[in-house]
Amino acid sequence: MDGKRVATLTLDDGRSIELPIMSGTIGPDVIDIHELSKLGVFTYDPAFFSTASCTSEITYIDGDAGLLYYRGYPIEQLAKHSDFLEVCYLLLNGELPDAAQKAEFGAKVASHTMVHDQMARFFTGFRRDAHPMAVMVGVVGALSAFYHDSLDITNPQHREISALRLLAKVPTIAAMAHKYHTGFPFMYPKNKFSYVENFMYMMFATPAEDYVPNPVLVRALERIFILHADHEQNASTSTVRLAGSSGANPFACIASGIAALWGPAHGGANEAALKMLEEIGDVSRVKDYVQGVKDKKYRLMGFGHRVYKNMDTRASVMRETCHEVLQELGLANDRLFKLAMELEQIALSDPYFIERKLYPNVDFYSGIVLRALGIPTNMFTVIFAVGRTIGWISQWNEMIADKGQKIGRPRQLYLGAKRRDYPVREPR
Ligand code: ACO
C-alpha cells in the first residue's frame, strides 16, 4: 500500500486490515471495504447512511452546502439557461451538445414519441379509477414486450435505442394514463412541438379544440423536469441499478424505478405535500398543524431530505418558478400558495425544524406549480417520473457500460432463529 492512503481496521480479536481510501473529483473520501469479507465480517449500514454503492460521473450533490451539479454544471445555471432535452443529452453523454448534435438528438427523440398502437388496448385492462402511477408501473414495464428488438444490453447501439425510446415514450404513456383516468380520448404526439410542449399537448388538448402552449407554463414544466432529471443514488435510481445489475432489460428496470419513486418518502412527496396543504385548509390552522408535527403525530410533507441539510437549491429555483406561474395565471392570492408561504415561514423559524435541519424540499413548491398548471394531484408523481426517466437511463447505462460491473448483492446481519429441528408429529 506504499504511497496510497489507507484506513486500518482492527477487530477485537486483534486481526486487522488496511482498507484503501479513495478520492473523488470533489466530495468526501470513501473507504473501499470490499476486501473486508476476507476477514469473514461485513459492515452494517442500514438505509445506506454511510455507504457509496458505486462510482459515478453523472451527478454531484453536497447536501450541507445545498449544491447539485449535473456533469459538473450547477443545477441553477441549467434551470436558467438550458432546456430539458439539452439536459437529457448532457446526462446521457457527459457533455453539452453543439447545435447540430442537439438538433439530431431532438429529431431522434421525436421519431420515437408514438407507442405501438396495440399499447392503447393495454389501458382498457385497468380500472378507470386506478392510480396513474399503478398504470405507469405496468405499461412502462410492458414496453419490453413491444420493443424486444433492442434488448441486447451488451450492445451500445441497442442501449442507445432503448434510451431514446424510453425518453420519448414515457411522456406519451404518462399522458395516456391521465386521459384514460379522466375518460378523454388519447392524443397522439405532435412532433412540431418541443418535448415539453408536446407533453402538455398530449395532456391537455382534445380533438375538439386547438391547443396553443403558453410559453410561461411550458418553461415552468421544463424547469420541473430539469430539476428532477437526476439526483445520484436516491432510492429509485438505486433500485434501477440493482434491478439492472442482474442483466434485466432497461424497460423492466425503469418500471422498477417508477415503483420505488411512488412512495411518499420519495417521489410521492409532491402529491402528499399538496394533500397536506388541502387538509390544513386555512392559514389560521397552520400553527396547530405545526404543533401536531412537533408532537410527532405526522410529518410535514415536502420538508426534510436525507442528503440536503441546508436549503435544497432545487427548492429555491422552484420557489421562484412558483411566483412566476402564479403571477402569469393571476393566482398570486391563491389560497394554498398563501398557506404554503405561512407554513414555510413558521417552520423555518421554529427551533424544532432548525435543530433537525429540516428545510422545504423541491416537492414543497412543485406541487403548487403543478396544480396551477392544471395537472391533477394524482399525476404529480407521474410528472416526477417523466423528468427522472433520463436520470435512471443514464445511471443504468453508466453501470452496464462498466466492464467490471457485477450483480448487486447486499449482505445482512441475521437475527432470526438458530438451526432447529422440524417437530415431526406422530399421525393421530
Ligand atoms: N416533518 C417533521 N419532522 C421530520 C421530517 C418532516 N418532514 N423529516 C424528518 N423529521 C424529523 C424526524 O422525526 C426525526 O426527528 P427525531 O430526531 O426527533 O426523531 C429527524 O427529523 C430525522 O428524521 P429522519 O427520518 O431520520 O431523516 P431521514 O433523513 O431519514 O428522512 C425524509 C428524510 C424521508 C425525506 C424525511 O425528511 C421525510 O419523511 N420528509 C417528508 C417526505 C418528503 O418530503 N419527502 C421528499 C424527499 S425529496 C424527494 O424525494 C425529491
Short mmCIF file of C-alpha atoms and ligand atoms in Angstrom, two decimals:
data_model
loop_
_atom_site.label_atom_id
_atom_site.label_comp_id
_atom_site.label_asym_id
_atom_site.label_seq_id
_atom_site.Cartn_x
_atom_site.Cartn_y
_atom_site.Cartn_z
CA MET A 1 0.00 0.00 0.00
CA ASP A 2 3.09 2.27 -0.39
CA GLY A 3 2.10 5.84 -1.29
CA LYS A 4 -1.56 5.03 -1.03
CA ARG A 5 -3.78 6.34 1.72
CA VAL A 6 -5.29 3.63 3.87
CA ALA A 7 -7.58 3.26 6.86
CA THR A 8 -6.67 0.45 9.23
CA LEU A 9 -9.46 -1.51 10.83
CA THR A 10 -8.58 -3.66 13.83
CA LEU A 11 -11.07 -6.20 15.17
CA ASP A 12 -11.42 -7.00 18.87
CA ASP A 13 -9.59 -10.32 18.26
CA GLY A 14 -6.50 -8.44 17.09
CA ARG A 15 -6.87 -9.15 13.37
CA SER A 16 -6.53 -6.05 11.22
CA ILE A 17 -6.83 -4.99 7.61
CA GLU A 18 -5.71 -1.97 5.62
CA LEU A 19 -8.52 -0.50 3.56
CA PRO A 20 -7.71 1.86 0.66
CA ILE A 21 -9.06 5.41 0.87
CA MET A 22 -10.46 6.62 -2.46
CA SER A 23 -10.92 10.25 -3.50
CA GLY A 24 -13.48 11.58 -5.95
CA THR A 25 -13.02 14.70 -8.13
CA ILE A 26 -14.99 16.58 -5.46
CA GLY A 27 -16.73 15.44 -2.30
CA PRO A 28 -15.75 13.35 0.70
CA ASP A 29 -13.28 10.47 0.54
CA VAL A 30 -14.63 6.92 0.71
CA ILE A 31 -13.09 3.84 2.30
CA ASP A 32 -13.03 0.84 -0.02
CA ILE A 33 -14.22 -2.02 2.18
CA HIS A 34 -14.80 -4.66 -0.44
CA GLU A 35 -11.83 -6.77 0.74
CA LEU A 36 -13.22 -6.83 4.27
CA SER A 37 -15.19 -10.02 3.66
CA LYS A 38 -11.81 -11.83 3.55
CA LEU A 39 -11.81 -11.45 7.35
CA GLY A 40 -15.26 -13.08 7.43
CA VAL A 41 -17.00 -9.90 8.61
CA PHE A 42 -19.27 -7.42 6.88
CA THR A 43 -20.22 -3.81 7.54
CA TYR A 44 -23.69 -2.96 8.79
CA ASP A 45 -25.21 0.20 7.30
CA PRO A 46 -29.00 0.01 7.09
CA ALA A 47 -30.52 2.56 4.70
CA PHE A 48 -27.02 3.27 3.31
CA PHE A 49 -26.27 6.27 5.53
CA SER A 50 -22.50 5.81 5.10
CA THR A 51 -22.17 3.60 2.04
CA ALA A 52 -21.35 4.53 -1.57
CA SER A 53 -22.79 1.76 -3.72
CA CYS A 54 -20.95 2.66 -6.93
CA THR A 55 -18.69 5.18 -8.62
CA SER A 56 -20.44 7.61 -10.95
CA GLU A 57 -19.55 10.57 -13.17
CA ILE A 58 -23.09 11.88 -13.62
CA THR A 59 -24.37 13.91 -10.66
CA TYR A 60 -22.74 15.52 -7.63
CA ILE A 61 -24.60 16.63 -4.51
CA ASP A 62 -23.26 18.41 -1.44
CA GLY A 63 -26.23 18.32 0.89
CA ASP A 64 -24.65 20.51 3.58
CA ALA A 65 -23.83 23.27 1.11
CA GLY A 66 -27.04 22.72 -0.91
CA LEU A 67 -25.17 22.04 -4.19
CA LEU A 68 -26.37 19.95 -7.12
CA TYR A 69 -24.32 19.55 -10.32
CA TYR A 70 -25.17 17.55 -13.44
CA ARG A 71 -21.88 16.55 -15.13
CA GLY A 72 -20.27 19.47 -13.27
CA TYR A 73 -22.83 22.12 -14.25
CA PRO A 74 -24.71 23.76 -11.32
CA ILE A 75 -28.43 23.00 -11.45
CA GLU A 76 -29.43 26.67 -11.09
CA GLN A 77 -27.44 27.53 -14.26
CA LEU A 78 -29.03 24.67 -16.19
CA ALA A 79 -32.51 25.65 -14.96
CA LYS A 80 -31.89 29.23 -16.13
CA HIS A 81 -30.08 28.77 -19.45
CA SER A 82 -30.74 25.26 -20.71
CA ASP A 83 -33.74 23.24 -21.81
CA PHE A 84 -34.82 19.76 -20.84
CA LEU A 85 -33.65 17.89 -23.96
CA GLU A 86 -30.23 19.52 -23.76
CA VAL A 87 -30.00 18.41 -20.11
CA CYS A 88 -31.01 14.89 -21.22
CA TYR A 89 -28.19 14.85 -23.77
CA LEU A 90 -25.77 16.10 -21.12
CA LEU A 91 -26.75 13.45 -18.57
CA LEU A 92 -26.66 10.65 -21.12
CA ASN A 93 -23.47 11.63 -22.98
CA GLY A 94 -21.41 13.58 -20.44
CA GLU A 95 -21.09 16.82 -22.45
CA LEU A 96 -23.42 19.55 -23.65
CA PRO A 97 -24.36 19.10 -27.32
CA ASP A 98 -23.35 21.58 -30.03
CA ALA A 99 -26.18 22.95 -32.20
CA ALA A 100 -26.02 20.08 -34.74
CA GLN A 101 -25.86 17.38 -32.04
CA LYS A 102 -28.78 18.99 -30.25
CA ALA A 103 -30.92 19.09 -33.39
CA GLU A 104 -30.04 15.48 -34.23
CA PHE A 105 -30.83 14.30 -30.69
CA GLY A 106 -34.17 16.18 -30.71
CA ALA A 107 -35.09 14.61 -34.07
CA LYS A 108 -34.18 11.13 -32.85
CA VAL A 109 -36.29 11.52 -29.69
CA ALA A 110 -39.19 12.93 -31.74
CA SER A 111 -39.08 9.90 -34.06
CA HIS A 112 -39.88 7.63 -31.10
CA THR A 113 -42.71 9.54 -29.41
CA MET A 114 -45.55 7.26 -30.56
CA VAL A 115 -46.17 3.95 -28.83
CA HIS A 116 -47.15 0.70 -30.55
CA ASP A 117 -50.84 1.16 -31.31
CA GLN A 118 -51.70 -2.07 -29.52
CA MET A 119 -50.49 -0.50 -26.30
CA ALA A 120 -53.66 1.61 -26.26
CA ARG A 121 -55.62 -1.62 -25.72
CA PHE A 122 -53.47 -2.34 -22.69
CA PHE A 123 -55.01 0.62 -20.89
CA THR A 124 -58.55 -0.73 -21.09
CA GLY A 125 -57.47 -3.60 -18.83
CA PHE A 126 -57.09 -1.12 -15.97
CA ARG A 127 -59.93 0.27 -13.89
CA ARG A 128 -60.62 3.91 -14.78
CA ASP A 129 -60.03 4.88 -11.15
CA ALA A 130 -56.60 3.20 -11.00
CA HIS A 131 -53.85 5.49 -9.74
CA PRO A 132 -51.83 6.69 -12.78
CA MET A 133 -48.62 5.50 -11.07
CA ALA A 134 -50.05 1.96 -10.97
CA VAL A 135 -50.70 2.27 -14.70
CA MET A 136 -47.17 3.63 -15.27
CA VAL A 137 -45.51 0.72 -13.45
CA GLY A 138 -47.47 -1.74 -15.60
CA VAL A 139 -47.33 -0.06 -19.00
CA VAL A 140 -43.68 1.10 -18.89
CA GLY A 141 -42.69 -2.44 -17.84
CA ALA A 142 -44.78 -3.73 -20.76
CA LEU A 143 -42.64 -1.75 -23.25
CA SER A 144 -40.20 -4.68 -23.08
CA ALA A 145 -42.92 -6.87 -24.59
CA PHE A 146 -43.28 -4.47 -27.54
CA TYR A 147 -39.70 -3.38 -28.25
CA HIS A 148 -37.70 -6.57 -27.83
CA ASP A 149 -35.65 -5.90 -30.96
CA SER A 150 -33.22 -3.73 -28.94
CA LEU A 151 -32.77 -5.63 -25.70
CA ASP A 152 -29.17 -6.83 -26.07
CA ILE A 153 -27.82 -4.75 -23.21
CA THR A 154 -24.20 -5.55 -24.12
CA ASN A 155 -24.70 -3.76 -27.46
CA PRO A 156 -24.20 0.06 -27.15
CA GLN A 157 -26.50 0.70 -30.17
CA HIS A 158 -29.29 -1.30 -28.54
CA ARG A 159 -28.78 0.62 -25.32
CA GLU A 160 -29.00 3.92 -27.24
CA ILE A 161 -32.24 2.94 -28.99
CA SER A 162 -33.78 1.77 -25.71
CA ALA A 163 -32.71 5.05 -24.05
CA LEU A 164 -34.32 7.10 -26.84
CA ARG A 165 -37.47 5.00 -26.76
CA LEU A 166 -37.84 5.40 -23.00
CA LEU A 167 -37.17 9.13 -23.10
CA ALA A 168 -39.67 9.60 -25.94
CA LYS A 169 -42.41 7.18 -24.89
CA VAL A 170 -42.66 7.68 -21.12
CA PRO A 171 -44.36 11.13 -21.57
CA THR A 172 -46.77 9.61 -24.10
CA ILE A 173 -47.68 6.81 -21.67
CA ALA A 174 -47.99 9.32 -18.81
CA ALA A 175 -50.42 11.47 -20.83
CA MET A 176 -52.36 8.35 -21.87
CA ALA A 177 -52.66 7.34 -18.20
CA HIS A 178 -54.18 10.76 -17.48
CA LYS A 179 -56.56 10.65 -20.46
CA TYR A 180 -57.68 7.12 -19.59
CA HIS A 181 -58.33 8.11 -15.97
CA THR A 182 -60.41 11.13 -17.00
CA GLY A 183 -62.21 9.42 -19.89
CA PHE A 184 -60.91 11.71 -22.63
CA PRO A 185 -59.56 10.32 -25.92
CA PHE A 186 -55.83 9.69 -26.21
CA MET A 187 -53.96 12.39 -28.14
CA TYR A 188 -51.21 11.22 -30.50
CA PRO A 189 -47.94 13.15 -30.07
CA LYS A 190 -47.30 16.12 -32.38
CA ASN A 191 -43.65 16.42 -33.25
CA LYS A 192 -43.88 20.06 -34.37
CA PHE A 193 -43.88 20.83 -30.64
CA SER A 194 -40.87 20.78 -28.32
CA TYR A 195 -40.57 17.85 -25.89
CA VAL A 196 -42.33 19.73 -23.06
CA GLU A 197 -44.92 21.41 -25.31
CA ASN A 198 -45.73 18.02 -26.77
CA PHE A 199 -46.27 16.54 -23.32
CA MET A 200 -48.60 19.42 -22.39
CA TYR A 201 -50.42 18.96 -25.70
CA MET A 202 -50.98 15.25 -25.06
CA MET A 203 -52.14 16.03 -21.50
CA PHE A 204 -54.45 18.97 -22.18
CA ALA A 205 -55.52 19.02 -25.84
CA THR A 206 -58.70 17.37 -27.09
CA PRO A 207 -59.60 16.55 -30.70
CA ALA A 208 -62.36 19.18 -30.42
CA GLU A 209 -60.17 22.19 -29.65
CA ASP A 210 -56.95 23.77 -30.89
CA TYR A 211 -54.18 23.82 -28.31
CA VAL A 212 -51.71 26.70 -28.04
CA PRO A 213 -48.99 26.15 -25.42
CA ASN A 214 -48.41 29.06 -23.02
CA PRO A 215 -44.61 29.75 -23.00
CA VAL A 216 -44.52 30.71 -19.29
CA LEU A 217 -46.24 27.46 -18.31
CA VAL A 218 -44.09 25.40 -20.71
CA ARG A 219 -40.98 26.96 -19.18
CA ALA A 220 -42.25 26.09 -15.67
CA LEU A 221 -42.75 22.43 -16.57
CA GLU A 222 -39.40 22.45 -18.39
CA ARG A 223 -37.80 23.58 -15.13
CA ILE A 224 -39.62 20.93 -13.12
CA PHE A 225 -38.26 18.28 -15.49
CA ILE A 226 -34.71 19.74 -15.37
CA LEU A 227 -34.74 19.91 -11.56
CA HIS A 228 -35.95 16.32 -11.25
CA ALA A 229 -33.80 14.83 -14.04
CA ASP A 230 -31.23 13.16 -11.78
CA HIS A 231 -30.24 13.04 -8.13
CA GLU A 232 -27.41 10.49 -7.93
CA GLN A 233 -28.03 7.31 -5.91
CA ASN A 234 -31.51 8.00 -4.46
CA ALA A 235 -33.97 5.17 -3.70
CA SER A 236 -35.45 4.86 -7.21
CA THR A 237 -32.11 5.19 -9.02
CA SER A 238 -30.52 2.61 -6.73
CA THR A 239 -33.50 0.36 -7.47
CA VAL A 240 -32.93 0.79 -11.22
CA ARG A 241 -29.22 0.00 -10.79
CA LEU A 242 -29.89 -3.05 -8.62
CA ALA A 243 -32.53 -4.42 -10.98
CA GLY A 244 -30.24 -3.69 -13.94
CA SER A 245 -27.23 -5.35 -12.28
CA SER A 246 -28.85 -8.74 -12.88
CA GLY A 247 -28.99 -8.03 -16.63
CA ALA A 248 -32.73 -7.23 -16.66
CA ASN A 249 -33.84 -5.19 -19.68
CA PRO A 250 -33.98 -1.37 -19.39
CA PHE A 251 -37.78 -1.13 -19.69
CA ALA A 252 -38.23 -3.51 -16.73
CA CYS A 253 -35.54 -1.62 -14.78
CA ILE A 254 -37.19 1.77 -15.33
CA ALA A 255 -40.54 0.25 -14.26
CA SER A 256 -38.84 -0.83 -11.01
CA GLY A 257 -37.61 2.75 -10.57
CA ILE A 258 -41.15 4.06 -11.06
CA ALA A 259 -42.36 1.66 -8.35
CA ALA A 260 -39.70 2.88 -5.92
CA LEU A 261 -40.45 6.51 -6.76
CA TRP A 262 -44.12 6.10 -5.90
CA GLY A 263 -43.65 6.03 -2.10
CA PRO A 264 -44.50 9.18 -0.09
CA ALA A 265 -40.97 9.37 1.38
CA HIS A 266 -39.62 9.79 -2.19
CA GLY A 267 -41.47 10.93 -5.33
CA GLY A 268 -44.89 10.68 -3.73
CA ALA A 269 -43.97 13.68 -1.56
CA ASN A 270 -45.25 16.35 -4.01
CA GLU A 271 -48.70 14.73 -4.00
CA ALA A 272 -48.54 14.25 -0.22
CA ALA A 273 -47.43 17.89 0.26
CA LEU A 274 -50.38 19.26 -1.70
CA LYS A 275 -52.81 16.94 0.08
CA MET A 276 -51.39 18.22 3.36
CA LEU A 277 -52.00 21.85 2.31
CA GLU A 278 -55.59 20.95 1.33
CA GLU A 279 -56.03 19.24 4.70
CA ILE A 280 -54.76 22.26 6.65
CA GLY A 281 -57.17 24.28 4.54
CA ASP A 282 -56.67 27.73 6.03
CA VAL A 283 -53.82 29.95 7.23
CA SER A 284 -55.46 30.11 10.68
CA ARG A 285 -54.83 26.37 11.18
CA VAL A 286 -51.11 26.40 10.35
CA LYS A 287 -49.89 26.89 13.94
CA ASP A 288 -51.95 23.94 15.24
CA TYR A 289 -50.77 21.77 12.37
CA VAL A 290 -47.11 22.59 13.08
CA GLN A 291 -47.70 21.71 16.74
CA GLY A 292 -49.02 18.30 15.61
CA VAL A 293 -45.80 17.82 13.60
CA LYS A 294 -43.72 18.66 16.68
CA ASP A 295 -45.80 16.22 18.73
CA LYS A 296 -44.82 13.65 16.07
CA LYS A 297 -48.41 12.93 15.09
CA TYR A 298 -47.44 13.37 11.42
CA ARG A 299 -44.62 14.75 9.27
CA LEU A 300 -44.54 17.99 7.38
CA MET A 301 -44.63 16.70 3.81
CA GLY A 302 -42.28 18.47 1.40
CA PHE A 303 -39.87 19.18 4.26
CA GLY A 304 -36.59 17.43 5.03
CA HIS A 305 -34.25 15.42 2.88
CA ARG A 306 -31.86 12.55 3.50
CA VAL A 307 -28.99 14.42 1.87
CA TYR A 308 -29.82 18.15 1.94
CA LYS A 309 -29.32 19.54 5.41
CA ASN A 310 -29.48 23.08 4.05
CA MET A 311 -31.88 24.77 1.62
CA ASP A 312 -32.23 22.47 -1.42
CA THR A 313 -31.07 24.55 -4.46
CA ARG A 314 -33.85 22.97 -6.48
CA ALA A 315 -36.34 24.29 -3.93
CA SER A 316 -35.04 27.86 -4.39
CA VAL A 317 -35.46 27.61 -8.20
CA MET A 318 -38.92 26.08 -7.82
CA ARG A 319 -39.97 28.76 -5.35
CA GLU A 320 -39.08 31.41 -7.98
CA THR A 321 -40.95 29.46 -10.70
CA CYS A 322 -43.92 29.24 -8.37
CA HIS A 323 -44.11 33.04 -8.19
CA GLU A 324 -43.74 33.38 -11.99
CA VAL A 325 -46.52 30.89 -12.75
CA LEU A 326 -48.97 32.25 -10.19
CA GLN A 327 -48.30 35.77 -11.48
CA GLU A 328 -48.87 34.69 -15.11
CA LEU A 329 -52.13 32.99 -14.20
CA GLY A 330 -53.35 35.81 -11.95
CA LEU A 331 -53.24 33.50 -8.94
CA ALA A 332 -50.87 35.49 -6.72
CA ASN A 333 -53.52 35.42 -3.98
CA ASP A 334 -54.06 31.68 -4.35
CA ARG A 335 -55.30 30.25 -1.02
CA LEU A 336 -52.97 27.25 -0.94
CA PHE A 337 -49.96 29.30 -2.01
CA LYS A 338 -50.53 31.79 0.80
CA LEU A 339 -50.94 28.91 3.20
CA ALA A 340 -47.71 27.32 1.95
CA MET A 341 -45.82 30.62 2.45
CA GLU A 342 -47.14 30.88 6.02
CA LEU A 343 -46.18 27.27 6.75
CA GLU A 344 -42.71 27.84 5.30
CA GLN A 345 -42.22 30.97 7.47
CA ILE A 346 -43.30 29.29 10.69
CA ALA A 347 -41.33 26.11 10.07
CA LEU A 348 -38.14 27.95 9.07
CA SER A 349 -38.13 29.97 12.27
CA ASP A 350 -39.10 27.15 14.66
CA PRO A 351 -36.26 25.53 16.69
CA TYR A 352 -37.75 22.02 16.05
CA PHE A 353 -37.06 22.37 12.32
CA ILE A 354 -33.84 24.41 12.69
CA GLU A 355 -32.25 21.86 15.06
CA ARG A 356 -33.13 18.97 12.73
CA LYS A 357 -32.02 20.92 9.64
CA LEU A 358 -35.42 20.50 8.02
CA TYR A 359 -35.91 22.81 5.03
CA PRO A 360 -38.57 22.82 2.32
CA ASN A 361 -37.56 20.44 -0.45
CA VAL A 362 -38.31 20.84 -4.18
CA ASP A 363 -41.61 19.00 -3.80
CA PHE A 364 -43.00 21.54 -1.38
CA TYR A 365 -43.23 24.08 -4.23
CA SER A 366 -43.53 21.83 -7.28
CA GLY A 367 -46.97 20.65 -6.11
CA ILE A 368 -48.25 24.25 -6.09
CA VAL A 369 -46.83 24.88 -9.58
CA LEU A 370 -48.25 21.64 -10.98
CA ARG A 371 -51.67 22.40 -9.53
CA ALA A 372 -51.56 25.88 -11.12
CA LEU A 373 -50.64 24.27 -14.46
CA GLY A 374 -53.87 22.26 -14.25
CA ILE A 375 -52.18 18.94 -13.54
CA PRO A 376 -54.31 16.83 -11.19
CA THR A 377 -52.77 15.74 -7.88
CA ASN A 378 -52.70 12.05 -8.79
CA MET A 379 -50.41 12.92 -11.75
CA PHE A 380 -47.77 14.72 -9.66
CA THR A 381 -45.55 11.70 -9.07
CA VAL A 382 -46.03 10.71 -12.71
CA ILE A 383 -44.58 14.10 -13.72
CA PHE A 384 -41.61 13.39 -11.45
CA ALA A 385 -41.20 10.00 -13.18
CA VAL A 386 -41.26 11.64 -16.63
CA GLY A 387 -38.47 14.03 -15.57
CA ARG A 388 -36.43 11.35 -13.76
CA THR A 389 -36.55 8.82 -16.60
CA ILE A 390 -33.41 10.32 -18.20
CA GLY A 391 -31.53 10.10 -14.89
CA TRP A 392 -32.49 6.45 -14.46
CA ILE A 393 -31.45 5.63 -18.05
CA SER A 394 -28.14 7.49 -17.74
CA GLN A 395 -27.28 5.76 -14.46
CA TRP A 396 -28.33 2.35 -15.84
CA ASN A 397 -26.25 2.94 -19.00
CA GLU A 398 -23.21 4.02 -16.99
CA MET A 399 -23.46 0.85 -14.91
CA ILE A 400 -23.90 -1.52 -17.86
CA ALA A 401 -21.08 0.14 -19.85
CA ASP A 402 -18.70 -0.56 -16.92
CA LYS A 403 -16.85 -3.76 -17.87
CA GLY A 404 -16.26 -4.67 -14.21
CA GLN A 405 -19.98 -4.49 -13.38
CA LYS A 406 -21.32 -7.31 -11.18
CA ILE A 407 -24.74 -8.23 -9.84
CA GLY A 408 -25.61 -6.14 -6.74
CA ARG A 409 -25.98 -8.31 -3.66
CA PRO A 410 -26.06 -6.70 -0.17
CA ARG A 411 -25.32 -8.85 2.87
CA GLN A 412 -27.27 -8.92 6.15
CA LEU A 413 -26.93 -9.30 9.88
CA TYR A 414 -29.08 -12.36 10.61
CA LEU A 415 -31.13 -12.06 13.81
CA GLY A 416 -33.55 -14.97 13.25
CA ALA A 417 -33.80 -18.37 14.92
CA LYS A 418 -30.71 -20.61 15.14
CA ARG A 419 -30.82 -24.03 13.49
CA ARG A 420 -33.62 -26.14 14.96
CA ASP A 421 -35.28 -29.41 14.01
CA TYR A 422 -38.69 -29.65 12.47
CA PRO A 423 -41.13 -31.08 15.06
CA VAL A 424 -42.29 -34.30 13.38
CA ARG A 425 -45.70 -35.16 14.83
CA GLU A 426 -47.00 -38.71 15.09
CA PRO A 427 -50.11 -39.22 12.93
CA ARG A 428 -53.23 -39.48 15.07
N1 ACO B 1 -41.51 16.66 9.30
C1 ACO B 1 -41.28 16.59 10.61
N2 ACO B 1 -40.20 16.01 11.17
C2 ACO B 1 -39.32 15.44 10.32
C3 ACO B 1 -39.49 15.47 8.94
C4 ACO B 1 -40.63 16.12 8.43
N3 ACO B 1 -40.86 16.18 7.11
N4 ACO B 1 -38.46 14.83 8.35
C5 ACO B 1 -37.66 14.42 9.33
N5 ACO B 1 -38.19 14.79 10.53
C6 ACO B 1 -37.58 14.60 11.86
C7 ACO B 1 -37.74 13.16 12.33
O1 ACO B 1 -38.92 12.98 13.05
C8 ACO B 1 -36.50 12.98 13.15
O2 ACO B 1 -36.71 13.62 14.40
P1 ACO B 1 -36.11 12.99 15.77
O3 ACO B 1 -34.61 13.15 15.63
O4 ACO B 1 -36.72 13.79 16.85
O5 ACO B 1 -36.54 11.55 15.79
C9 ACO B 1 -35.44 13.80 12.41
O6 ACO B 1 -36.18 14.81 11.71
C10 ACO B 1 -34.63 12.99 11.39
O7 ACO B 1 -35.56 12.29 10.55
P2 ACO B 1 -35.19 11.01 9.69
O8 ACO B 1 -36.44 10.32 9.31
O9 ACO B 1 -34.15 10.22 10.42
O10 ACO B 1 -34.50 11.67 8.44
P3 ACO B 1 -34.21 10.97 7.06
O11 ACO B 1 -33.04 11.67 6.50
O12 ACO B 1 -34.19 9.51 7.18
O13 ACO B 1 -35.55 11.34 6.24
C11 ACO B 1 -37.06 12.10 4.61
C12 ACO B 1 -35.59 12.03 5.06
C13 ACO B 1 -37.61 10.68 4.41
C14 ACO B 1 -37.12 12.84 3.27
C15 ACO B 1 -37.88 12.85 5.70
O14 ACO B 1 -37.36 14.14 5.91
C16 ACO B 1 -39.38 12.90 5.36
O15 ACO B 1 -40.11 11.96 5.65
N6 ACO B 1 -39.84 14.04 4.73
C17 ACO B 1 -41.21 14.17 4.31
C18 ACO B 1 -41.39 13.49 2.98
C19 ACO B 1 -40.76 14.25 1.85
O16 ACO B 1 -40.94 15.45 1.69
N7 ACO B 1 -40.02 13.51 1.00
C20 ACO B 1 -39.40 14.08 -0.18
C21 ACO B 1 -37.96 13.83 -0.23
S1 ACO B 1 -37.30 14.75 -1.56
C22 ACO B 1 -37.51 13.81 -2.93
O17 ACO B 1 -37.71 12.62 -2.92
C23 ACO B 1 -37.41 14.58 -4.18
#
